[in-house]
Amino acid sequence: VAATEAYELLAETADVDDDDGEARLASARDALIMTLLSHQPPDRVGVMRCLQLGVTLLRREGGRGYVLDLSQPNAHKTSAVFGPSRTTMGATVVKWLDIYLELCDKVLGPTVSTPYLFSKAGDCATPLTPTAWTRLVKACFLRHAGVPMAPKDLRASFITFLKSDNHGDDTLKAAAIAMRHSSKTQSSAAYTKDQSDRLVAKAVRAAEGYAALFG
């Protein structure tokens, strides 16, 4: 929320055609990063770091919306391990992708045909290194939330969130698939903690309810 509000405030006064264009682009990037990492189960760190327009990030037919496409074996190392996948981006993520990519065209001008979304300065054909991506994400969270969260921390905290908010086993299973966790991880305590309580809860409540009739 803080990141998107910061962009909207800047957009009210900034002119993309003047010196404020780069500041507006940087603000839009912050909003996109925060949205990508909070409006969907956090994907593998390398998948987000290496998002490439026209390769792993495809525009949907008609130009409305985007698909995260890992259907090709060489699209990302996770494809070979977890199998191919095509995932439709949510509406909020799409909104910020459109804003960011439009600003990239206006501020940076024509680039390579398949640019990386998060690339080295002045080189859209080269993605950020893992270390640079971690620094960028931590800086975004520090600016807008006061906590320098790293991408790997976000993945761990999302599972904690699911478990602490009484989400069902179907949701936990879906999260494991979305986050491309191995079958071993999916069956670990990270996903099965308190599972027995959830499975027997209805039976326990039924027994207690019936026993209470005689109390």
XYZ file of N, CA and C in Angstrom:
645
model
N 0.826 -1.194 0.000
C 0.000 0.000 0.000
C 0.871 1.259 0.000
N 1.888 1.260 0.844
C 2.764 2.436 0.923
C 3.481 2.681 -0.397
N 3.931 1.604 -1.043
C 4.659 1.740 -2.307
C 3.751 2.266 -3.414
N 2.531 1.760 -3.485
C 1.615 2.210 -4.539
C 1.156 3.648 -4.288
N 0.953 4.002 -3.030
C 0.555 5.372 -2.725
C 1.691 6.353 -3.024
N 2.926 5.907 -2.795
C 4.072 6.773 -3.100
C 4.143 7.050 -4.592
N 3.875 6.030 -5.407
C 3.886 6.239 -6.853
C 2.752 7.178 -7.271
N 1.557 6.937 -6.744
C 0.405 7.752 -7.146
C 0.603 9.210 -6.769
N 1.234 9.458 -5.615
C 1.513 10.840 -5.206
C 2.511 11.489 -6.150
N 3.538 10.734 -6.522
C 4.551 11.251 -7.442
C 3.955 11.484 -8.826
N 3.087 10.578 -9.256
C 2.505 10.676 -10.594
C 1.621 11.906 -10.740
N 1.083 12.397 -9.640
C 0.225 13.578 -9.698
C 1.003 14.828 -10.078
N 2.291 14.851 -9.738
C 3.085 16.065 -9.969
C 4.210 15.882 -10.981
N 4.619 14.619 -11.204
C 5.762 14.373 -12.093
C 5.330 14.347 -13.543
N 6.234 14.761 -14.414
C 6.011 14.718 -15.855
C 6.978 13.694 -16.443
N 6.418 12.653 -17.075
C 7.277 11.588 -17.586
C 8.242 12.080 -18.654
N 7.949 13.225 -19.250
C 8.815 13.752 -20.309
C 9.936 14.645 -19.783
N 9.929 14.950 -18.467
C 11.005 15.793 -17.952
C 11.912 14.987 -17.035
N 12.667 15.672 -16.212
C 13.653 14.992 -15.371
C 13.022 14.098 -14.309
N 11.722 14.257 -14.085
C 11.052 13.426 -13.091
C 10.734 12.032 -13.633
N 10.958 11.821 -14.921
C 10.607 10.541 -15.523
C 11.313 9.373 -14.873
N 12.613 9.527 -14.599
C 13.363 8.435 -13.991
C 12.908 8.167 -12.563
N 12.566 9.211 -11.830
C 12.077 9.037 -10.462
C 10.739 8.304 -10.471
N 9.912 8.663 -11.438
C 8.608 8.005 -11.553
C 8.780 6.539 -11.936
N 9.729 6.256 -12.805
C 9.999 4.879 -13.207
C 10.498 4.066 -12.015
N 11.385 4.637 -11.212
C 11.904 3.940 -10.036
C 10.799 3.665 -9.034
N 9.891 4.621 -8.884
C 8.776 4.443 -7.968
C 7.824 3.351 -8.459
N 7.601 3.312 -9.774
C 6.752 2.275 -10.353
C 7.390 0.897 -10.182
N 8.709 0.845 -10.305
C 9.407 -0.427 -10.096
C 9.224 -0.916 -8.665
N 9.326 -0.001 -7.695
C 9.087 -0.376 -6.303
C 7.689 -0.969 -6.135
N 6.703 -0.286 -6.696
C 5.324 -0.752 -6.554
C 5.125 -2.115 -7.213
N 5.753 -2.313 -8.369
C 5.639 -3.601 -9.063
C 6.291 -4.714 -8.252
N 7.482 -4.471 -7.736
C 8.180 -5.490 -6.955
C 7.372 -5.867 -5.720
N 6.888 -4.869 -4.994
C 6.120 -5.141 -3.785
C 4.839 -5.901 -4.103
N 4.214 -5.558 -5.237
C 2.974 -6.230 -5.628
C 3.244 -7.668 -6.060
N 4.283 -7.868 -6.855
C 4.638 -9.220 -7.304
C 4.897 -10.153 -6.125
N 5.466 -9.600 -5.060
C 5.880 -10.429 -3.932
C 4.846 -10.490 -2.817
N 3.692 -9.853 -3.019
C 2.681 -9.871 -1.955
C 1.284 -10.240 -2.424
N 1.021 -10.200 -3.726
C -0.324 -10.479 -4.227
C -0.458 -11.879 -4.816
N 0.522 -12.713 -4.621
C 0.484 -14.094 -5.072
C 1.497 -14.867 -4.232
N 1.365 -16.182 -4.132
C 2.356 -16.941 -3.363
C 3.750 -16.663 -3.916
N 4.699 -16.259 -3.065
C 6.041 -15.915 -3.556
C 6.690 -17.069 -4.321
N 7.010 -16.827 -5.575
C 7.594 -17.857 -6.434
C 9.060 -18.054 -6.086
N 9.690 -19.028 -6.765
C 11.126 -19.229 -6.584
C 11.840 -17.908 -6.867
N 12.855 -17.617 -6.098
C 13.527 -16.322 -6.184
C 14.033 -16.054 -7.601
N 14.613 -17.060 -8.235
C 15.156 -16.879 -9.573
C 14.102 -16.627 -10.632
N 12.885 -17.133 -10.415
C 11.808 -16.918 -11.382
C 11.454 -15.436 -11.451
N 11.293 -14.801 -10.301
C 10.966 -13.377 -10.270
C 12.142 -12.525 -10.746
N 13.334 -12.896 -10.335
C 14.522 -12.120 -10.711
C 14.736 -12.116 -12.219
N 14.408 -13.229 -12.873
C 14.699 -13.368 -14.307
C 13.450 -13.254 -15.185
N 12.419 -12.556 -14.718
C 11.249 -12.348 -15.568
C 11.680 -11.648 -16.854
N 11.339 -12.253 -17.985
C 11.775 -11.724 -19.279
C 10.576 -11.606 -20.203
N 10.282 -10.387 -20.612
C 9.133 -10.132 -21.464
C 9.286 -10.871 -22.785
N 8.249 -11.602 -23.165
C 8.281 -12.353 -24.413
C 8.903 -13.727 -24.285
N 9.419 -14.055 -23.107
C 10.034 -15.370 -22.880
C 9.343 -16.074 -21.715
N 9.547 -15.573 -20.496
C 8.861 -16.166 -19.344
C 7.653 -15.333 -18.920
N 7.553 -14.113 -19.416
C 6.392 -13.268 -19.158
C 5.759 -12.908 -20.493
N 4.605 -13.489 -20.773
C 3.956 -13.309 -22.071
C 2.687 -12.488 -21.928
N 2.452 -11.625 -22.894
C 1.173 -10.917 -22.940
C 0.100 -11.891 -23.419
N -1.062 -11.808 -22.824
C -2.163 -12.674 -23.245
C -2.700 -12.193 -24.584
N -3.409 -13.078 -25.254
C -3.990 -12.715 -26.551
C -4.900 -11.505 -26.377
N -4.764 -10.549 -27.274
C -5.532 -9.323 -27.162
C -4.808 -8.253 -26.368
N -3.655 -8.620 -25.780
C -2.853 -7.643 -25.061
C -3.315 -7.315 -23.668
N -4.328 -8.045 -23.155
C -4.838 -7.747 -21.820
C -4.400 -8.843 -20.853
N -3.491 -8.487 -19.953
C -3.027 -9.441 -18.971
C -1.731 -10.113 -19.373
N -1.188 -10.881 -18.441
C 0.097 -11.552 -18.645
C 0.051 -12.969 -18.091
N 0.916 -13.793 -18.646
C 1.049 -15.172 -18.192
C 2.508 -15.441 -17.854
N 2.732 -16.016 -16.683
C 4.072 -16.472 -16.323
C 4.250 -17.830 -16.979
N 5.093 -17.884 -17.989
C 5.223 -19.085 -18.816
C 6.556 -19.780 -18.550
N 6.473 -20.913 -17.876
C 7.651 -21.752 -17.657
C 7.420 -23.105 -18.317
N 6.838 -23.053 -19.525
C 6.495 -24.283 -20.231
C 7.673 -24.873 -20.994
N 8.698 -24.048 -21.221
C 9.860 -24.550 -21.936
C 10.905 -25.066 -20.939
N 11.508 -26.223 -21.193
C 12.480 -26.799 -20.259
C 13.621 -25.863 -19.911
N 14.004 -24.999 -20.865
C 15.128 -24.105 -20.606
C 14.694 -22.725 -20.119
N 13.388 -22.550 -19.856
C 12.905 -21.252 -19.409
C 13.470 -20.895 -18.040
N 13.586 -21.874 -17.178
C 14.158 -21.697 -15.858
C 14.465 -23.073 -15.306
N 15.473 -23.182 -14.481
C 15.869 -24.490 -13.975
C 14.736 -25.194 -13.238
N 13.787 -24.419 -12.685
C 12.675 -25.028 -11.968
C 11.771 -25.831 -12.896
N 11.742 -25.485 -14.190
C 10.889 -26.196 -15.147
C 11.320 -27.649 -15.281
N 12.607 -27.868 -15.302
C 13.104 -29.231 -15.460
C 12.808 -30.080 -14.236
N 12.753 -29.451 -13.069
C 12.538 -30.187 -11.818
C 11.059 -30.384 -11.523
N 10.265 -29.321 -11.659
C 8.864 -29.368 -11.259
C 7.887 -29.466 -12.430
N 8.410 -29.475 -13.641
C 7.549 -29.602 -14.796
C 7.110 -28.250 -15.329
N 6.614 -28.234 -16.572
C 6.199 -26.973 -17.193
C 4.946 -26.401 -16.543
N 4.806 -25.084 -16.611
C 3.623 -24.439 -16.049
C 3.351 -23.125 -16.760
N 2.081 -22.733 -16.768
C 1.642 -21.437 -17.288
C 0.654 -20.875 -16.275
N 1.004 -19.730 -15.682
C 0.206 -19.160 -14.605
C -0.244 -17.755 -14.969
N -1.549 -17.511 -14.907
C -2.098 -16.192 -15.216
C -1.856 -15.242 -14.053
N -1.327 -14.065 -14.347
C -1.084 -13.060 -13.322
C -2.398 -12.434 -12.862
N -2.479 -12.103 -11.575
C -3.668 -11.471 -11.025
C -3.843 -10.044 -11.499
N -5.046 -9.509 -11.324
C -5.383 -8.183 -11.854
C -4.506 -7.072 -11.291
N -4.190 -7.111 -10.008
C -3.377 -6.048 -9.412
C -1.955 -6.080 -9.951
N -1.397 -7.285 -10.101
C -0.060 -7.416 -10.668
C -0.056 -6.901 -12.105
N -1.090 -7.250 -12.866
C -1.203 -6.799 -14.256
C -1.213 -5.273 -14.335
N -1.932 -4.641 -13.448
C -2.004 -3.175 -13.435
C -0.613 -2.564 -13.326
N 0.206 -3.077 -12.407
C 1.531 -2.492 -12.205
C 2.519 -2.920 -13.269
N 2.325 -4.077 -13.840
C 3.147 -4.462 -14.987
C 2.922 -3.499 -16.147
N 1.655 -3.173 -16.408
C 1.337 -2.240 -17.495
C 1.961 -0.869 -17.245
N 1.812 -0.374 -16.023
C 2.359 0.941 -15.688
C 3.878 0.949 -15.846
N 4.519 -0.063 -15.305
C 5.987 -0.125 -15.326
C 6.522 -0.268 -16.745
N 5.945 -1.169 -17.515
C 6.441 -1.400 -18.873
C 6.199 -0.188 -19.773
N 5.078 0.490 -19.573
C 4.807 1.700 -20.365
C 5.829 2.790 -20.042
N 6.164 2.931 -18.771
C 7.157 3.923 -18.377
C 8.547 3.555 -18.888
N 8.858 2.254 -18.895
C 10.145 1.820 -19.447
C 10.287 2.268 -20.895
N 9.220 2.104 -21.662
C 9.260 2.510 -23.069
C 9.454 4.016 -23.208
N 8.762 4.782 -22.369
C 8.817 6.238 -22.496
C 10.126 6.820 -21.969
N 10.603 6.293 -20.856
C 11.787 6.869 -20.207
C 13.083 6.310 -20.779
N 13.116 5.002 -21.005
C 14.342 4.363 -21.474
C 14.438 4.280 -22.988
N 13.286 4.388 -23.658
C 13.275 4.279 -25.109
C 13.355 2.837 -25.567
N 13.480 2.609 -26.862
C 13.530 1.242 -27.398
C 14.694 0.450 -26.795
N 14.411 -0.801 -26.452
C 15.449 -1.678 -25.908
C 15.459 -2.968 -26.723
N 16.019 -4.026 -26.170
C 16.001 -5.317 -26.857
C 14.563 -5.814 -26.934
N 14.303 -6.747 -27.838
C 12.938 -7.220 -28.059
C 12.398 -8.048 -26.895
N 13.302 -8.659 -26.128
C 12.879 -9.467 -24.979
C 13.633 -9.007 -23.727
N 13.291 -7.828 -23.200
C 14.036 -7.288 -22.059
C 13.708 -8.007 -20.751
N 14.685 -8.030 -19.880
C 14.433 -8.488 -18.512
C 13.776 -7.348 -17.747
N 12.776 -7.651 -16.923
C 12.103 -6.597 -16.177
C 13.043 -5.943 -15.175
N 13.860 -6.757 -14.545
C 14.763 -6.241 -13.527
C 16.196 -6.522 -13.995
N 16.765 -5.543 -14.659
C 18.044 -5.751 -15.339
C 19.112 -4.796 -14.820
N 20.315 -5.040 -15.287
C 21.412 -4.142 -14.955
C 21.161 -2.771 -15.571
N 21.641 -1.740 -14.930
C 21.443 -0.383 -15.435
C 22.024 -0.244 -16.834
N 21.184 0.197 -17.766
C 21.631 0.411 -19.132
C 21.793 -0.841 -19.956
N 21.394 -1.993 -19.412
C 21.555 -3.261 -20.142
C 20.354 -4.160 -19.879
N 19.281 -3.946 -20.643
C 18.041 -4.703 -20.449
C 18.159 -6.159 -20.864
N 19.263 -6.526 -21.489
C 19.456 -7.902 -21.933
C 20.120 -8.768 -20.860
N 20.447 -8.158 -19.705
C 21.123 -8.891 -18.643
C 20.356 -8.729 -17.334
N 19.902 -9.827 -16.727
C 19.152 -9.708 -15.473
C 20.062 -9.344 -14.311
N 19.452 -8.858 -13.244
C 20.213 -8.584 -12.039
C 20.815 -9.875 -11.499
N 21.960 -9.781 -10.882
C 22.549 -10.941 -10.236
C 21.720 -11.283 -8.994
N 21.833 -12.502 -8.473
C 21.095 -12.852 -7.256
C 21.350 -11.886 -6.106
N 22.594 -11.481 -5.941
C 22.930 -10.556 -4.858
C 22.284 -9.196 -5.072
N 22.329 -8.698 -6.310
C 21.739 -7.391 -6.620
C 20.220 -7.431 -6.456
N 19.581 -8.539 -6.838
C 18.131 -8.683 -6.695
C 17.741 -8.671 -5.214
N 18.503 -9.385 -4.385
C 18.219 -9.408 -2.951
C 18.356 -8.014 -2.357
N 19.409 -7.287 -2.760
C 19.590 -5.917 -2.263
C 18.423 -5.027 -2.663
N 17.963 -5.171 -3.910
C 16.865 -4.342 -4.403
C 15.574 -4.612 -3.634
N 15.241 -5.881 -3.442
C 14.010 -6.238 -2.728
C 14.074 -5.753 -1.280
N 15.211 -5.974 -0.628
C 15.355 -5.532 0.759
C 15.223 -4.015 0.861
N 15.789 -3.297 -0.105
C 15.700 -1.837 -0.099
C 14.263 -1.370 -0.280
N 13.511 -2.055 -1.153
C 12.096 -1.705 -1.373
C 11.295 -1.849 -0.084
N 11.486 -2.973 0.584
C 10.736 -3.203 1.821
C 11.177 -2.235 2.921
N 12.452 -1.909 2.968
C 12.925 -0.969 3.972
C 12.329 0.414 3.741
N 12.262 0.825 2.473
C 11.702 2.143 2.151
C 10.230 2.244 2.511
N 9.474 1.199 2.218
C 8.019 1.314 2.310
C 7.397 0.598 3.508
N 8.159 -0.292 4.153
C 7.600 -1.018 5.296
C 8.491 -0.948 6.530
N 9.713 -0.404 6.368
C 10.597 -0.266 7.509
C 11.328 -1.538 7.902
N 11.169 -2.606 7.101
C 11.821 -3.888 7.394
C 12.493 -4.389 6.117
N 13.814 -4.658 6.144
C 14.523 -5.103 4.936
C 14.324 -6.593 4.669
N 13.161 -6.960 4.145
C 12.841 -8.369 3.895
C 13.530 -8.873 2.626
N 14.201 -10.006 2.736
C 14.832 -10.644 1.584
C 13.829 -11.563 0.905
N 14.004 -11.845 -0.403
C 13.058 -12.716 -1.122
C 12.840 -14.068 -0.449
N 13.892 -14.707 0.052
C 13.731 -16.012 0.696
C 12.924 -15.897 1.985
N 13.076 -14.782 2.696
C 12.298 -14.566 3.911
C 10.809 -14.456 3.594
N 10.495 -13.870 2.451
C 9.091 -13.719 2.053
C 8.442 -15.076 1.827
N 9.183 -15.996 1.223
C 8.643 -17.335 0.983
C 8.348 -18.037 2.307
N 9.264 -17.931 3.245
C 9.066 -18.572 4.541
C 7.908 -17.933 5.303
N 7.814 -16.602 5.242
C 6.761 -15.919 5.998
C 5.383 -16.205 5.419
N 5.301 -16.472 4.106
C 3.996 -16.768 3.504
C 3.445 -18.085 4.047
N 4.302 -19.090 4.198
C 3.859 -20.365 4.754
C 3.435 -20.178 6.204
N 4.180 -19.376 6.952
C 3.802 -19.089 8.340
C 2.434 -18.427 8.392
N 2.198 -17.490 7.477
C 0.903 -16.808 7.392
C -0.230 -17.800 7.138
N -0.028 -18.724 6.194
C -1.077 -19.690 5.876
C -1.400 -20.570 7.081
N -0.365 -21.007 7.779
C -0.577 -21.900 8.913
C -1.215 -21.189 10.094
N -0.889 -19.910 10.287
C -1.376 -19.193 11.457
C -2.775 -18.647 11.272
N -3.310 -18.725 10.058
C -4.630 -18.144 9.781
C -5.677 -19.209 9.486
N -5.419 -20.430 9.935
C -6.389 -21.525 9.828
C -6.830 -21.822 8.398
N -5.908 -21.737 7.451
C -6.225 -22.127 6.081
C -6.220 -23.650 5.992
N -7.085 -24.191 5.144
C -7.231 -25.636 5.037
C -6.096 -26.307 4.294
N -6.131 -27.623 4.298
C -5.077 -28.404 3.658
C -5.048 -28.196 2.146
N -6.217 -27.969 1.533
C -6.243 -27.723 0.091
C -5.465 -26.455 -0.261
N -5.627 -25.421 0.579
C -4.910 -24.168 0.345
C -3.415 -24.360 0.532
N -3.029 -25.126 1.549
C -1.609 -25.385 1.780
C -1.007 -26.169 0.619
N -1.770 -27.130 0.109
C -1.280 -27.914 -1.029
C -1.120 -27.031 -2.257
N -2.106 -26.144 -2.497
C -2.026 -25.234 -3.637
C -0.826 -24.303 -3.511
N -0.557 -23.838 -2.285
C 0.590 -22.951 -2.066
C 1.894 -23.682 -2.360
N 1.971 -24.944 -1.965
C 3.188 -25.720 -2.217
C 3.453 -25.842 -3.708
N 2.383 -26.049 -4.483
C 2.527 -26.153 -5.937
C 2.928 -24.804 -6.523
N 2.253 -23.742 -6.073
C 2.533 -22.402 -6.600
C 3.963 -21.964 -6.301
N 4.483 -22.374 -5.135
C 5.816 -21.957 -4.734
C 6.888 -22.936 -5.203
N 6.453 -23.970 -5.917
C 7.356 -24.965 -6.501
C 8.256 -25.611 -5.445
N 7.617 -26.014 -4.362
C 8.351 -26.752 -3.347
C 8.386 -28.225 -3.723
N 9.462 -28.875 -3.397
C 9.604 -30.294 -3.709
C 8.595 -31.121 -2.926
N 8.365 -32.365 -3.380
C 7.427 -33.240 -2.689
C 7.873 -33.478 -1.254
N 9.200 -33.514 -1.027
C 9.722 -33.705 0.323
C 9.362 -32.516 1.203
N 9.521 -31.306 0.646
C 9.176 -30.113 1.412
C 7.677 -30.054 1.660
N 6.874 -30.441 0.648
C 5.431 -30.404 0.795
C 4.949 -31.325 1.908
N 5.673 -32.404 2.157
C 5.256 -33.350 3.197
C 5.938 -33.082 4.529
N 6.724 -32.004 4.603
C 7.456 -31.693 5.826
C 6.574 -30.929 6.808
N 7.164 -30.648 7.969
C 6.430 -29.933 9.011
C 5.994 -28.549 8.575
N 6.675 -27.992 7.572
C 6.297 -26.661 7.096
C 4.855 -26.625 6.618
N 4.374 -27.752 6.066
C 3.006 -27.808 5.553
C 2.089 -28.691 6.387
N 2.634 -29.626 7.152
C 1.785 -30.580 7.870
C 1.638 -30.278 9.347
N 2.293 -29.206 9.826
C 2.151 -28.859 11.225
C 0.685 -28.636 11.565
N 0.226 -29.256 12.646
C -1.168 -29.149 13.106
C -2.160 -29.793 12.148
N -1.685 -30.549 11.150
C -2.609 -31.175 10.208
C -3.549 -32.148 10.923
N -3.021 -32.924 11.896
C -3.862 -33.885 12.593
C -4.991 -33.182 13.331
N -4.691 -32.014 13.922
C -5.741 -31.252 14.595
C -6.840 -30.854 13.616
N -6.441 -30.411 12.432
C -7.435 -29.986 11.447
C -8.289 -31.160 10.973
N -7.636 -32.317 10.810
C -8.349 -33.476 10.281
C -9.364 -34.045 11.263
N -9.063 -33.980 12.563
C -9.955 -34.601 13.549
C -10.851 -33.586 14.252
N -10.697 -32.290 13.921
C -11.418 -31.240 14.652
C -12.934 -31.456 14.631
N -13.494 -31.804 13.465
C -14.945 -31.964 13.375
C -15.419 -33.129 14.245
N -14.640 -34.207 14.259
C -15.021 -35.359 15.074
C -14.962 -35.015 16.559
N -13.938 -34.248 16.937
C -13.819 -33.833 18.334
C -15.005 -32.970 18.732
N -15.371 -32.026 17.848
C -16.506 -31.147 18.152
C -17.798 -31.944 18.259
N -17.963 -32.967 17.418
C -19.171 -33.789 17.464
C -19.252 -34.547 18.786
N -18.123 -35.117 19.215
C -18.107 -35.860 20.478
C -18.404 -34.941 21.656
N -17.788 -33.757 21.656
C -18.013 -32.814 22.742
C -19.457 -32.346 22.782
N -20.010 -32.092 21.595
C -21.398 -31.633 21.518
C -22.372 -32.662 22.055
N -22.131 -33.927 21.703
C -23.024 -34.988 22.157
C -22.879 -35.193 23.664
N -21.632 -35.191 24.159
C -21.388 -35.384 25.589
C -22.021 -34.268 26.406
N -22.035 -33.053 25.837
C -22.596 -31.924 26.564
C -24.083 -32.073 26.825
N -24.773 -32.924 26.042
C -26.193 -33.130 26.242
C -26.493 -33.789 27.595
N -25.476 -34.453 28.146
C -25.691 -35.172 29.402
C -25.074 -34.454 30.592
N -24.454 -33.284 30.323
C -23.761 -32.584 31.379
C -24.702 -31.697 32.196
